[in-house]
C-alpha cells in the first residue's frame, strides 16, 4: 500500500492505513511478482546517528504520527515444523522452518532493510529518515527456536530483530536462556518486554504492574546491561489505562497487533501483523504490502 500512496505523500504527506490481510494461499512465490516497495523517507543508509534515540526536539503530534506511512512490522512466535499435536489455531503461530528460511530470503532478495525500534521511534516522533524499504522483524514468547533457527537466518542476511521476552520462561526447556538473550543483545538485536508470564494487560490492577512489568523489566536490564524501552502487549490486547502505566515505567513505545491505533498515543499502539504459519512467501509479501 505504501507504493500506492507515495504520490499523495509528495503532495500532502497523508496516509490511510489498511487492515491486516489473512489470506492463506498455498502457492509458491514467483520472484518476478515481487514488486519494489516504495521507500519511506529518502533512500539513505542506516547510520548510528539515525538509530540512536533522540533526546531533544519537539515530538510530533499524535495526528502527525498517525499521518506518517506505517512501517511493516512482522510478529513471529515459533519457528519449527508442525507436529500431529498442533491444533488448527496453534499452527497459525508456528512457521515451519523451511518456510521461515524462504521468507527471510524473499525479504533480502526484495531489497528490504530491517530497522530497530529506536529508528522507528525517531521516524515517528521526529520525522527522521529511514532506509529504503524498511521492515521490522519481531519475535515474541522467548522460544528456543528463535535462537537455533531465526538467529542463523538473520545473520545470513545481516538482519537485526526485536525479541520480546517473557521472563518466566528464561532458562526453561525449549526456551531461551539468559546467556542467549545476552548474546542477542550484544550482537545488536533489541530486547523488549513481554511481561512476566503473558497475562492480559487489560486485567492488570495494583501490584500486577509490579509483577508483570517492573520486575521483568529489571530482570531484562540485569541480563542485557541495557535499558528496556519497548513493550509488546500479550495477545496484542491493550487499553487506554495501560498507556500511562507504561509511560511512567520508562517505556518509549509499545506494540499491538493489527488493531486500530490509539488516536492520542499512537507511539504506544504501534501495529504489527502475525506472520502466520499458513502463509507462504507470496502470501507474506502480499500481506506486507496490503496491511501497511
PDB file of C-alpha atoms in Angstrom:
ATOM      1  CA  UNK A   1       0.000   0.000   0.000  1.00  0.00           C
ATOM      2  CA  UNK A   2       2.968   2.321   0.637  1.00  0.00           C
ATOM      3  CA  UNK A   3       3.744   2.116  -3.057  1.00  0.00           C
ATOM      4  CA  UNK A   4       0.282   3.409  -3.889  1.00  0.00           C
ATOM      5  CA  UNK A   5       0.327   6.382  -1.546  1.00  0.00           C
ATOM      6  CA  UNK A   6       3.778   7.820  -2.317  1.00  0.00           C
ATOM      7  CA  UNK A   7       2.308  10.365  -4.806  1.00  0.00           C
ATOM      8  CA  UNK A   8      -0.025  11.542  -2.038  1.00  0.00           C
ATOM      9  CA  UNK A   9       2.889  11.831   0.351  1.00  0.00           C
ATOM     10  CA  UNK A  10       4.722  14.121  -2.049  1.00  0.00           C
ATOM     11  CA  UNK A  11       1.689  16.385  -2.220  1.00  0.00           C
ATOM     12  CA  UNK A  12       0.201  16.340   1.244  1.00  0.00           C
ATOM     13  CA  UNK A  13       2.116  13.925   3.484  1.00  0.00           C
ATOM     14  CA  UNK A  14      -1.018  11.960   4.411  1.00  0.00           C
ATOM     15  CA  UNK A  15      -1.659   8.252   4.920  1.00  0.00           C
ATOM     16  CA  UNK A  16      -4.614   5.905   5.066  1.00  0.00           C
ATOM     17  CA  UNK A  17      -3.663   2.653   6.793  1.00  0.00           C
ATOM     18  CA  UNK A  18      -5.024  -0.695   5.674  1.00  0.00           C
ATOM     19  CA  UNK A  19      -6.278  -3.591   7.719  1.00  0.00           C
ATOM     20  CA  UNK A  20      -4.424  -6.833   8.141  1.00  0.00           C
ATOM     21  CA  UNK A  21      -4.939  -9.383   5.445  1.00  0.00           C
ATOM     22  CA  UNK A  22      -5.204 -13.005   6.455  1.00  0.00           C
ATOM     23  CA  UNK A  23      -5.015 -14.866   3.167  1.00  0.00           C
ATOM     24  CA  UNK A  24      -3.847 -18.472   3.433  1.00  0.00           C
ATOM     25  CA  UNK A  25      -2.778 -19.089  -0.140  1.00  0.00           C
ATOM     26  CA  UNK A  26      -0.726 -22.241  -0.672  1.00  0.00           C
ATOM     27  CA  UNK A  27       1.040 -21.198  -3.877  1.00  0.00           C
ATOM     28  CA  UNK A  28       4.763 -20.556  -4.023  1.00  0.00           C
ATOM     29  CA  UNK A  29       6.429 -17.206  -4.608  1.00  0.00           C
ATOM     30  CA  UNK A  30       7.299 -16.253  -8.154  1.00  0.00           C
ATOM     31  CA  UNK A  31      10.192 -13.838  -7.731  1.00  0.00           C
ATOM     32  CA  UNK A  32       9.075 -11.913 -10.788  1.00  0.00           C
ATOM     33  CA  UNK A  33       5.893 -10.965  -8.934  1.00  0.00           C
ATOM     34  CA  UNK A  34       7.748  -9.236  -6.077  1.00  0.00           C
ATOM     35  CA  UNK A  35       7.476  -5.539  -6.824  1.00  0.00           C
ATOM     36  CA  UNK A  36       9.712  -2.947  -5.172  1.00  0.00           C
ATOM     37  CA  UNK A  37       8.062  -1.282  -2.202  1.00  0.00           C
ATOM     38  CA  UNK A  38       8.158   2.499  -2.234  1.00  0.00           C
ATOM     39  CA  UNK A  39      10.522   3.984   0.287  1.00  0.00           C
ATOM     40  CA  UNK A  40       9.602   5.851   3.447  1.00  0.00           C
ATOM     41  CA  UNK A  41      11.747   8.950   3.538  1.00  0.00           C
ATOM     42  CA  UNK A  42      14.878   9.100   1.422  1.00  0.00           C
ATOM     43  CA  UNK A  43      16.907   6.030   0.363  1.00  0.00           C
ATOM     44  CA  UNK A  44      19.650   6.699   2.883  1.00  0.00           C
ATOM     45  CA  UNK A  45      21.679   4.013   4.608  1.00  0.00           C
ATOM     46  CA  UNK A  46      21.031   3.303   8.269  1.00  0.00           C
ATOM     47  CA  UNK A  47      23.598   5.076  10.427  1.00  0.00           C
ATOM     48  CA  UNK A  48      24.390   5.119  14.118  1.00  0.00           C
ATOM     49  CA  UNK A  49      23.095   8.686  14.253  1.00  0.00           C
ATOM     50  CA  UNK A  50      19.765   7.657  12.749  1.00  0.00           C
ATOM     51  CA  UNK A  51      19.489   4.659  15.056  1.00  0.00           C
ATOM     52  CA  UNK A  52      20.274   6.463  18.318  1.00  0.00           C
ATOM     53  CA  UNK A  53      17.181   7.657  20.206  1.00  0.00           C
ATOM     54  CA  UNK A  54      16.869  11.409  20.062  1.00  0.00           C
ATOM     55  CA  UNK A  55      16.683  13.331  23.317  1.00  0.00           C
ATOM     56  CA  UNK A  56      15.941  16.836  22.062  1.00  0.00           C
ATOM     57  CA  UNK A  57      13.484  18.444  19.716  1.00  0.00           C
ATOM     58  CA  UNK A  58       9.733  18.719  19.611  1.00  0.00           C
ATOM     59  CA  UNK A  59       7.924  15.391  19.344  1.00  0.00           C
ATOM     60  CA  UNK A  60       5.349  15.251  16.584  1.00  0.00           C
ATOM     61  CA  UNK A  61       1.692  15.489  17.488  1.00  0.00           C
ATOM     62  CA  UNK A  62      -0.467  12.369  17.550  1.00  0.00           C
ATOM     63  CA  UNK A  63      -2.088  13.497  14.300  1.00  0.00           C
ATOM     64  CA  UNK A  64       1.308  13.917  12.640  1.00  0.00           C
ATOM     65  CA  UNK A  65       2.446  10.482  13.812  1.00  0.00           C
ATOM     66  CA  UNK A  66      -0.745   8.851  12.579  1.00  0.00           C
ATOM     67  CA  UNK A  67      -0.301  10.557   9.205  1.00  0.00           C
ATOM     68  CA  UNK A  68       3.139   9.066   8.608  1.00  0.00           C
ATOM     69  CA  UNK A  69       3.239   5.917   6.438  1.00  0.00           C
ATOM     70  CA  UNK A  70       3.347   2.846   8.651  1.00  0.00           C
ATOM     71  CA  UNK A  71       6.458   0.691   8.572  1.00  0.00           C
ATOM     72  CA  UNK A  72       5.728  -3.023   8.023  1.00  0.00           C
ATOM     73  CA  UNK A  73       6.309  -4.951  11.257  1.00  0.00           C
ATOM     74  CA  UNK A  74       6.130  -8.751  11.358  1.00  0.00           C
ATOM     75  CA  UNK A  75       5.472 -10.736  14.512  1.00  0.00           C
ATOM     76  CA  UNK A  76       6.840 -14.282  14.724  1.00  0.00           C
ATOM     77  CA  UNK A  77       6.329 -16.778  17.539  1.00  0.00           C
ATOM     78  CA  UNK A  78       7.532 -20.342  16.988  1.00  0.00           C
ATOM     79  CA  UNK A  79       9.701 -21.477  14.085  1.00  0.00           C
ATOM     80  CA  UNK A  80       9.533 -25.242  13.755  1.00  0.00           C
ATOM     81  CA  UNK A  81       7.803 -27.929  11.747  1.00  0.00           C
ATOM     82  CA  UNK A  82       4.229 -28.744  12.639  1.00  0.00           C
ATOM     83  CA  UNK A  83       3.507 -31.850  14.689  1.00  0.00           C
ATOM     84  CA  UNK A  84       0.420 -34.039  14.977  1.00  0.00           C
ATOM     85  CA  UNK A  85      -0.429 -32.395  18.302  1.00  0.00           C
ATOM     86  CA  UNK A  86      -0.555 -28.873  16.846  1.00  0.00           C
ATOM     87  CA  UNK A  87      -4.118 -27.648  16.512  1.00  0.00           C
ATOM     88  CA  UNK A  88      -5.570 -25.535  13.721  1.00  0.00           C
ATOM     89  CA  UNK A  89      -5.261 -22.316  15.728  1.00  0.00           C
ATOM     90  CA  UNK A  90      -1.819 -23.184  17.044  1.00  0.00           C
ATOM     91  CA  UNK A  91      -0.441 -23.659  13.542  1.00  0.00           C
ATOM     92  CA  UNK A  92      -1.174 -20.006  12.848  1.00  0.00           C
ATOM     93  CA  UNK A  93       1.647 -19.175  15.296  1.00  0.00           C
ATOM     94  CA  UNK A  94       4.110 -21.834  14.116  1.00  0.00           C
ATOM     95  CA  UNK A  95       6.051 -21.084  10.937  1.00  0.00           C
ATOM     96  CA  UNK A  96       7.690 -24.214   9.501  1.00  0.00           C
ATOM     97  CA  UNK A  97      11.473 -23.984   9.382  1.00  0.00           C
ATOM     98  CA  UNK A  98      11.888 -24.185   5.606  1.00  0.00           C
ATOM     99  CA  UNK A  99       9.171 -21.588   5.098  1.00  0.00           C
ATOM    100  CA  UNK A 100      10.807 -19.188   7.542  1.00  0.00           C
ATOM    101  CA  UNK A 101      14.108 -19.536   5.693  1.00  0.00           C
ATOM    102  CA  UNK A 102      12.330 -18.884   2.413  1.00  0.00           C
ATOM    103  CA  UNK A 103      10.653 -15.807   3.875  1.00  0.00           C
ATOM    104  CA  UNK A 104      13.945 -14.309   5.047  1.00  0.00           C
ATOM    105  CA  UNK A 105      15.474 -14.939   1.620  1.00  0.00           C
ATOM    106  CA  UNK A 106      12.476 -13.279  -0.038  1.00  0.00           C
ATOM    107  CA  UNK A 107      12.853 -10.179   2.150  1.00  0.00           C
ATOM    108  CA  UNK A 108      16.557  -9.959   1.338  1.00  0.00           C
ATOM    109  CA  UNK A 109      16.068 -10.591  -2.390  1.00  0.00           C
ATOM    110  CA  UNK A 110      13.280  -7.982  -2.459  1.00  0.00           C
ATOM    111  CA  UNK A 111      15.548  -5.311  -1.005  1.00  0.00           C
ATOM    112  CA  UNK A 112      14.008  -4.932   2.436  1.00  0.00           C
ATOM    113  CA  UNK A 113      16.154  -3.338   5.138  1.00  0.00           C
ATOM    114  CA  UNK A 114      15.492  -4.261   8.757  1.00  0.00           C
ATOM    115  CA  UNK A 115      15.224  -1.404  11.218  1.00  0.00           C
ATOM    116  CA  UNK A 116      15.111  -1.343  15.015  1.00  0.00           C
ATOM    117  CA  UNK A 117      12.758   0.401  17.452  1.00  0.00           C
ATOM    118  CA  UNK A 118      14.971   3.453  18.055  1.00  0.00           C
ATOM    119  CA  UNK A 119      14.956   4.145  14.319  1.00  0.00           C
ATOM    120  CA  UNK A 120      11.195   3.662  14.169  1.00  0.00           C
ATOM    121  CA  UNK A 121      10.711   5.949  17.165  1.00  0.00           C
ATOM    122  CA  UNK A 122      12.851   8.682  15.612  1.00  0.00           C
ATOM    123  CA  UNK A 123      10.919   8.378  12.359  1.00  0.00           C
ATOM    124  CA  UNK A 124       7.506   8.556  14.023  1.00  0.00           C
ATOM    125  CA  UNK A 125       8.323  11.146  16.673  1.00  0.00           C
ATOM    126  CA  UNK A 126      10.752  13.383  14.765  1.00  0.00           C
ATOM    127  CA  UNK A 127      10.390  12.556  11.083  1.00  0.00           C
ATOM    128  CA  UNK A 128      13.886  11.040  10.826  1.00  0.00           C
ATOM    129  CA  UNK A 129      14.820   9.364   7.554  1.00  0.00           C
ATOM    130  CA  UNK A 130      14.688   5.598   7.176  1.00  0.00           C
ATOM    131  CA  UNK A 131      16.476   3.324   4.703  1.00  0.00           C
ATOM    132  CA  UNK A 132      14.563   2.327   1.601  1.00  0.00           C
ATOM    133  CA  UNK A 133      12.016  -0.470   2.047  1.00  0.00           C
ATOM    134  CA  UNK A 134      12.222  -0.587   5.842  1.00  0.00           C
ATOM    135  CA  UNK A 135      10.765  -3.506   7.761  1.00  0.00           C
ATOM    136  CA  UNK A 136      10.895  -4.588  11.389  1.00  0.00           C
ATOM    137  CA  UNK A 137      11.106  -8.232  12.453  1.00  0.00           C
ATOM    138  CA  UNK A 138       9.858  -9.083  15.936  1.00  0.00           C
ATOM    139  CA  UNK A 139       9.750 -12.348  17.885  1.00  0.00           C
ATOM    140  CA  UNK A 140       7.505 -12.997  20.896  1.00  0.00           C
ATOM    141  CA  UNK A 141       7.390 -15.520  23.738  1.00  0.00           C
ATOM    142  CA  UNK A 142      11.068 -16.453  24.291  1.00  0.00           C
ATOM    143  CA  UNK A 143      11.047 -19.737  22.343  1.00  0.00           C
ATOM    144  CA  UNK A 144      14.385 -21.518  21.874  1.00  0.00           C
ATOM    145  CA  UNK A 145      13.938 -21.894  18.104  1.00  0.00           C
ATOM    146  CA  UNK A 146      14.370 -18.146  17.834  1.00  0.00           C
ATOM    147  CA  UNK A 147      17.999 -18.815  18.783  1.00  0.00           C
ATOM    148  CA  UNK A 148      18.553 -22.092  16.937  1.00  0.00           C
ATOM    149  CA  UNK A 149      16.701 -21.210  13.712  1.00  0.00           C
ATOM    150  CA  UNK A 150      15.966 -17.482  13.498  1.00  0.00           C
ATOM    151  CA  UNK A 151      19.322 -16.054  14.559  1.00  0.00           C
ATOM    152  CA  UNK A 152      21.376 -18.010  11.958  1.00  0.00           C
ATOM    153  CA  UNK A 153      18.987 -16.893   9.199  1.00  0.00           C
ATOM    154  CA  UNK A 154      19.044 -13.275  10.376  1.00  0.00           C
ATOM    155  CA  UNK A 155      22.845 -13.389  10.440  1.00  0.00           C
ATOM    156  CA  UNK A 156      22.917 -14.776   6.905  1.00  0.00           C
ATOM    157  CA  UNK A 157      21.279 -11.628   5.546  1.00  0.00           C
ATOM    158  CA  UNK A 158      22.605  -9.082   8.015  1.00  0.00           C
ATOM    159  CA  UNK A 159      19.147  -8.615   9.530  1.00  0.00           C
ATOM    160  CA  UNK A 160      18.515  -7.323  13.036  1.00  0.00           C
ATOM    161  CA  UNK A 161      15.367  -8.027  15.032  1.00  0.00           C
ATOM    162  CA  UNK A 162      13.466  -7.335  18.237  1.00  0.00           C
ATOM    163  CA  UNK A 163      12.886 -10.100  20.774  1.00  0.00           C
ATOM    164  CA  UNK A 164      10.052  -9.546  23.244  1.00  0.00           C
ATOM    165  CA  UNK A 165      10.863 -11.683  26.267  1.00  0.00           C
ATOM    166  CA  UNK A 166       8.585 -13.373  28.803  1.00  0.00           C
ATOM    167  CA  UNK A 167      10.883 -13.612  31.805  1.00  0.00           C
ATOM    168  CA  UNK A 168       9.092 -16.526  33.497  1.00  0.00           C
ATOM    169  CA  UNK A 169      10.371 -18.757  30.678  1.00  0.00           C
ATOM    170  CA  UNK A 170      14.060 -17.840  30.805  1.00  0.00           C
ATOM    171  CA  UNK A 171      16.171 -20.977  31.158  1.00  0.00           C
ATOM    172  CA  UNK A 172      13.295 -23.433  30.942  1.00  0.00           C
ATOM    173  CA  UNK A 173      13.435 -26.341  28.473  1.00  0.00           C
ATOM    174  CA  UNK A 174      12.732 -25.209  24.909  1.00  0.00           C
ATOM    175  CA  UNK A 175      13.019 -21.550  25.891  1.00  0.00           C
ATOM    176  CA  UNK A 176      15.815 -19.009  25.638  1.00  0.00           C
ATOM    177  CA  UNK A 177      18.414 -18.832  28.387  1.00  0.00           C
ATOM    178  CA  UNK A 178      19.678 -15.643  29.968  1.00  0.00           C
ATOM    179  CA  UNK A 179      23.011 -16.109  28.243  1.00  0.00           C
ATOM    180  CA  UNK A 180      21.371 -16.444  24.827  1.00  0.00           C
ATOM    181  CA  UNK A 181      19.339 -13.283  25.413  1.00  0.00           C
ATOM    182  CA  UNK A 182      22.530 -11.504  26.459  1.00  0.00           C
ATOM    183  CA  UNK A 183      24.341 -12.679  23.325  1.00  0.00           C
ATOM    184  CA  UNK A 184      21.489 -11.493  21.094  1.00  0.00           C
ATOM    185  CA  UNK A 185      21.559  -8.103  22.768  1.00  0.00           C
ATOM    186  CA  UNK A 186      25.343  -7.863  22.440  1.00  0.00           C
ATOM    187  CA  UNK A 187      25.027  -8.710  18.722  1.00  0.00           C
ATOM    188  CA  UNK A 188      22.830  -5.669  18.118  1.00  0.00           C
ATOM    189  CA  UNK A 189      19.364  -7.151  18.385  1.00  0.00           C
ATOM    190  CA  UNK A 190      16.910  -5.376  20.671  1.00  0.00           C
ATOM    191  CA  UNK A 191      15.421  -6.986  23.760  1.00  0.00           C
ATOM    192  CA  UNK A 192      11.962  -5.816  24.784  1.00  0.00           C
ATOM    193  CA  UNK A 193       9.498  -6.751  27.492  1.00  0.00           C
ATOM    194  CA  UNK A 194       6.592  -9.144  27.020  1.00  0.00           C
ATOM    195  CA  UNK A 195       5.590  -9.292  30.720  1.00  0.00           C
ATOM    196  CA  UNK A 196       6.410 -11.932  33.318  1.00  0.00           C
ATOM    197  CA  UNK A 197       4.039 -14.689  32.218  1.00  0.00           C
ATOM    198  CA  UNK A 198       1.901 -13.348  29.364  1.00  0.00           C
ATOM    199  CA  UNK A 199      -1.115 -12.152  31.330  1.00  0.00           C
ATOM    200  CA  UNK A 200      -3.671  -9.896  29.619  1.00  0.00           C
ATOM    201  CA  UNK A 201      -2.725  -6.265  30.293  1.00  0.00           C
ATOM    202  CA  UNK A 202      -6.390  -5.233  30.245  1.00  0.00           C
ATOM    203  CA  UNK A 203      -6.889  -7.110  33.517  1.00  0.00           C
ATOM    204  CA  UNK A 204      -3.988  -5.573  35.481  1.00  0.00           C
ATOM    205  CA  UNK A 205      -4.677  -3.967  38.839  1.00  0.00           C
ATOM    206  CA  UNK A 206      -2.429  -2.658  41.598  1.00  0.00           C
ATOM    207  CA  UNK A 207       0.553  -4.931  42.162  1.00  0.00           C
ATOM    208  CA  UNK A 208       0.076  -6.588  38.772  1.00  0.00           C
ATOM    209  CA  UNK A 209       2.070  -3.720  37.290  1.00  0.00           C
ATOM    210  CA  UNK A 210       4.967  -4.561  39.574  1.00  0.00           C
ATOM    211  CA  UNK A 211       4.796  -8.301  38.936  1.00  0.00           C
ATOM    212  CA  UNK A 212       4.211  -8.163  35.193  1.00  0.00           C
ATOM    213  CA  UNK A 213       6.142  -5.035  34.196  1.00  0.00           C
ATOM    214  CA  UNK A 214       8.553  -3.637  36.776  1.00  0.00           C
ATOM    215  CA  UNK A 215      10.207  -6.859  37.908  1.00  0.00           C
ATOM    216  CA  UNK A 216      10.551  -8.346  34.396  1.00  0.00           C
ATOM    217  CA  UNK A 217      11.993  -5.055  33.149  1.00  0.00           C
ATOM    218  CA  UNK A 218      14.572  -5.080  35.938  1.00  0.00           C
ATOM    219  CA  UNK A 219      15.435  -8.697  35.121  1.00  0.00           C
ATOM    220  CA  UNK A 220      15.987  -7.908  31.445  1.00  0.00           C
ATOM    221  CA  UNK A 221      18.077  -4.878  32.322  1.00  0.00           C
ATOM    222  CA  UNK A 222      20.269  -7.066  34.502  1.00  0.00           C
ATOM    223  CA  UNK A 223      20.592  -9.667  31.740  1.00  0.00           C
ATOM    224  CA  UNK A 224      21.432  -7.227  28.943  1.00  0.00           C
ATOM    225  CA  UNK A 225      23.057  -4.369  30.841  1.00  0.00           C
ATOM    226  CA  UNK A 226      20.817  -2.019  28.836  1.00  0.00           C
ATOM    227  CA  UNK A 227      17.635  -0.035  29.351  1.00  0.00           C
ATOM    228  CA  UNK A 228      14.458  -1.810  28.281  1.00  0.00           C
ATOM    229  CA  UNK A 229      12.382   0.737  26.388  1.00  0.00           C
ATOM    230  CA  UNK A 230       9.957  -1.256  24.257  1.00  0.00           C
ATOM    231  CA  UNK A 231       6.960  -3.391  25.181  1.00  0.00           C
ATOM    232  CA  UNK A 232       4.697  -5.830  23.336  1.00  0.00           C
ATOM    233  CA  UNK A 233       1.213  -6.427  24.738  1.00  0.00           C
ATOM    234  CA  UNK A 234       0.408 -10.121  25.273  1.00  0.00           C
ATOM    235  CA  UNK A 235      -2.150 -11.243  22.680  1.00  0.00           C
ATOM    236  CA  UNK A 236      -1.853  -7.722  21.236  1.00  0.00           C
ATOM    237  CA  UNK A 237      -4.524  -6.643  23.728  1.00  0.00           C
ATOM    238  CA  UNK A 238      -4.358  -3.194  25.298  1.00  0.00           C
ATOM    239  CA  UNK A 239      -6.493  -0.482  26.814  1.00  0.00           C
ATOM    240  CA  UNK A 240      -6.116   3.251  27.388  1.00  0.00           C
ATOM    241  CA  UNK A 241      -5.461   2.698  31.088  1.00  0.00           C
ATOM    242  CA  UNK A 242      -2.283   0.750  30.299  1.00  0.00           C
ATOM    243  CA  UNK A 243      -0.573   3.548  28.383  1.00  0.00           C
ATOM    244  CA  UNK A 244       0.145   5.922  31.317  1.00  0.00           C
ATOM    245  CA  UNK A 245       1.337   2.931  33.347  1.00  0.00           C
ATOM    246  CA  UNK A 246       3.872   2.093  30.634  1.00  0.00           C
ATOM    247  CA  UNK A 247       4.937   5.711  30.276  1.00  0.00           C
ATOM    248  CA  UNK A 248       5.715   6.174  33.946  1.00  0.00           C
ATOM    249  CA  UNK A 249       7.752   2.971  33.899  1.00  0.00           C
ATOM    250  CA  UNK A 250      10.043   4.336  31.212  1.00  0.00           C
ATOM    251  CA  UNK A 251       8.810   2.688  28.008  1.00  0.00           C
ATOM    252  CA  UNK A 252       9.247   4.761  24.849  1.00  0.00           C
ATOM    253  CA  UNK A 253       6.652   2.879  22.846  1.00  0.00           C
ATOM    254  CA  UNK A 254       4.573  -0.292  22.774  1.00  0.00           C
ATOM    255  CA  UNK A 255       3.371  -2.696  20.108  1.00  0.00           C
ATOM    256  CA  UNK A 256      -0.073  -4.120  19.456  1.00  0.00           C
ATOM    257  CA  UNK A 257      -1.245  -6.348  16.608  1.00  0.00           C
ATOM    258  CA  UNK A 258      -3.482  -5.464  13.666  1.00  0.00           C
ATOM    259  CA  UNK A 259      -5.916  -3.273  15.563  1.00  0.00           C
ATOM    260  CA  UNK A 260      -6.725   0.401  15.293  1.00  0.00           C
ATOM    261  CA  UNK A 261      -4.105   2.644  16.867  1.00  0.00           C
ATOM    262  CA  UNK A 262      -4.944   4.964  19.733  1.00  0.00           C
ATOM    263  CA  UNK A 263      -5.731   8.430  18.418  1.00  0.00           C
ATOM    264  CA  UNK A 264      -3.974  10.147  21.340  1.00  0.00           C
ATOM    265  CA  UNK A 265      -0.994   7.836  21.937  1.00  0.00           C
ATOM    266  CA  UNK A 266      -0.043   6.148  18.656  1.00  0.00           C
ATOM    267  CA  UNK A 267       3.519   5.531  19.888  1.00  0.00           C
ATOM    268  CA  UNK A 268       2.047   3.081  22.425  1.00  0.00           C
ATOM    269  CA  UNK A 269      -0.141   1.304  19.901  1.00  0.00           C
ATOM    270  CA  UNK A 270       2.214   0.566  17.002  1.00  0.00           C
ATOM    271  CA  UNK A 271       0.743  -2.066  14.681  1.00  0.00           C
ATOM    272  CA  UNK A 272       2.265  -5.424  13.777  1.00  0.00           C
ATOM    273  CA  UNK A 273       0.886  -8.381  11.865  1.00  0.00           C
ATOM    274  CA  UNK A 274       1.392 -12.002  12.848  1.00  0.00           C
ATOM    275  CA  UNK A 275       3.422 -13.967  10.321  1.00  0.00           C
ATOM    276  CA  UNK A 276       1.048 -16.878  10.007  1.00  0.00           C
ATOM    277  CA  UNK A 277       2.273 -20.443   9.787  1.00  0.00           C
ATOM    278  CA  UNK A 278      -0.185 -20.939   6.936  1.00  0.00           C
ATOM    279  CA  UNK A 279       1.440 -18.283   4.750  1.00  0.00           C
ATOM    280  CA  UNK A 280       3.975 -18.943   2.060  1.00  0.00           C
ATOM    281  CA  UNK A 281       6.369 -16.260   0.864  1.00  0.00           C
ATOM    282  CA  UNK A 282       3.965 -14.856  -1.702  1.00  0.00           C
ATOM    283  CA  UNK A 283       1.175 -14.538   0.832  1.00  0.00           C
ATOM    284  CA  UNK A 284       3.539 -12.931   3.312  1.00  0.00           C
ATOM    285  CA  UNK A 285       4.706 -10.393   0.750  1.00  0.00           C
ATOM    286  CA  UNK A 286       1.142  -9.557  -0.218  1.00  0.00           C
ATOM    287  CA  UNK A 287       0.249  -9.102   3.455  1.00  0.00           C
ATOM    288  CA  UNK A 288       3.184  -6.740   3.985  1.00  0.00           C
ATOM    289  CA  UNK A 289       2.086  -4.576   1.044  1.00  0.00           C
ATOM    290  CA  UNK A 290      -1.631  -4.565   1.856  1.00  0.00           C
ATOM    291  CA  UNK A 291      -1.513  -4.251   5.635  1.00  0.00           C
ATOM    292  CA  UNK A 292       0.676  -1.156   5.960  1.00  0.00           C
TER     293      UNK A 292
END
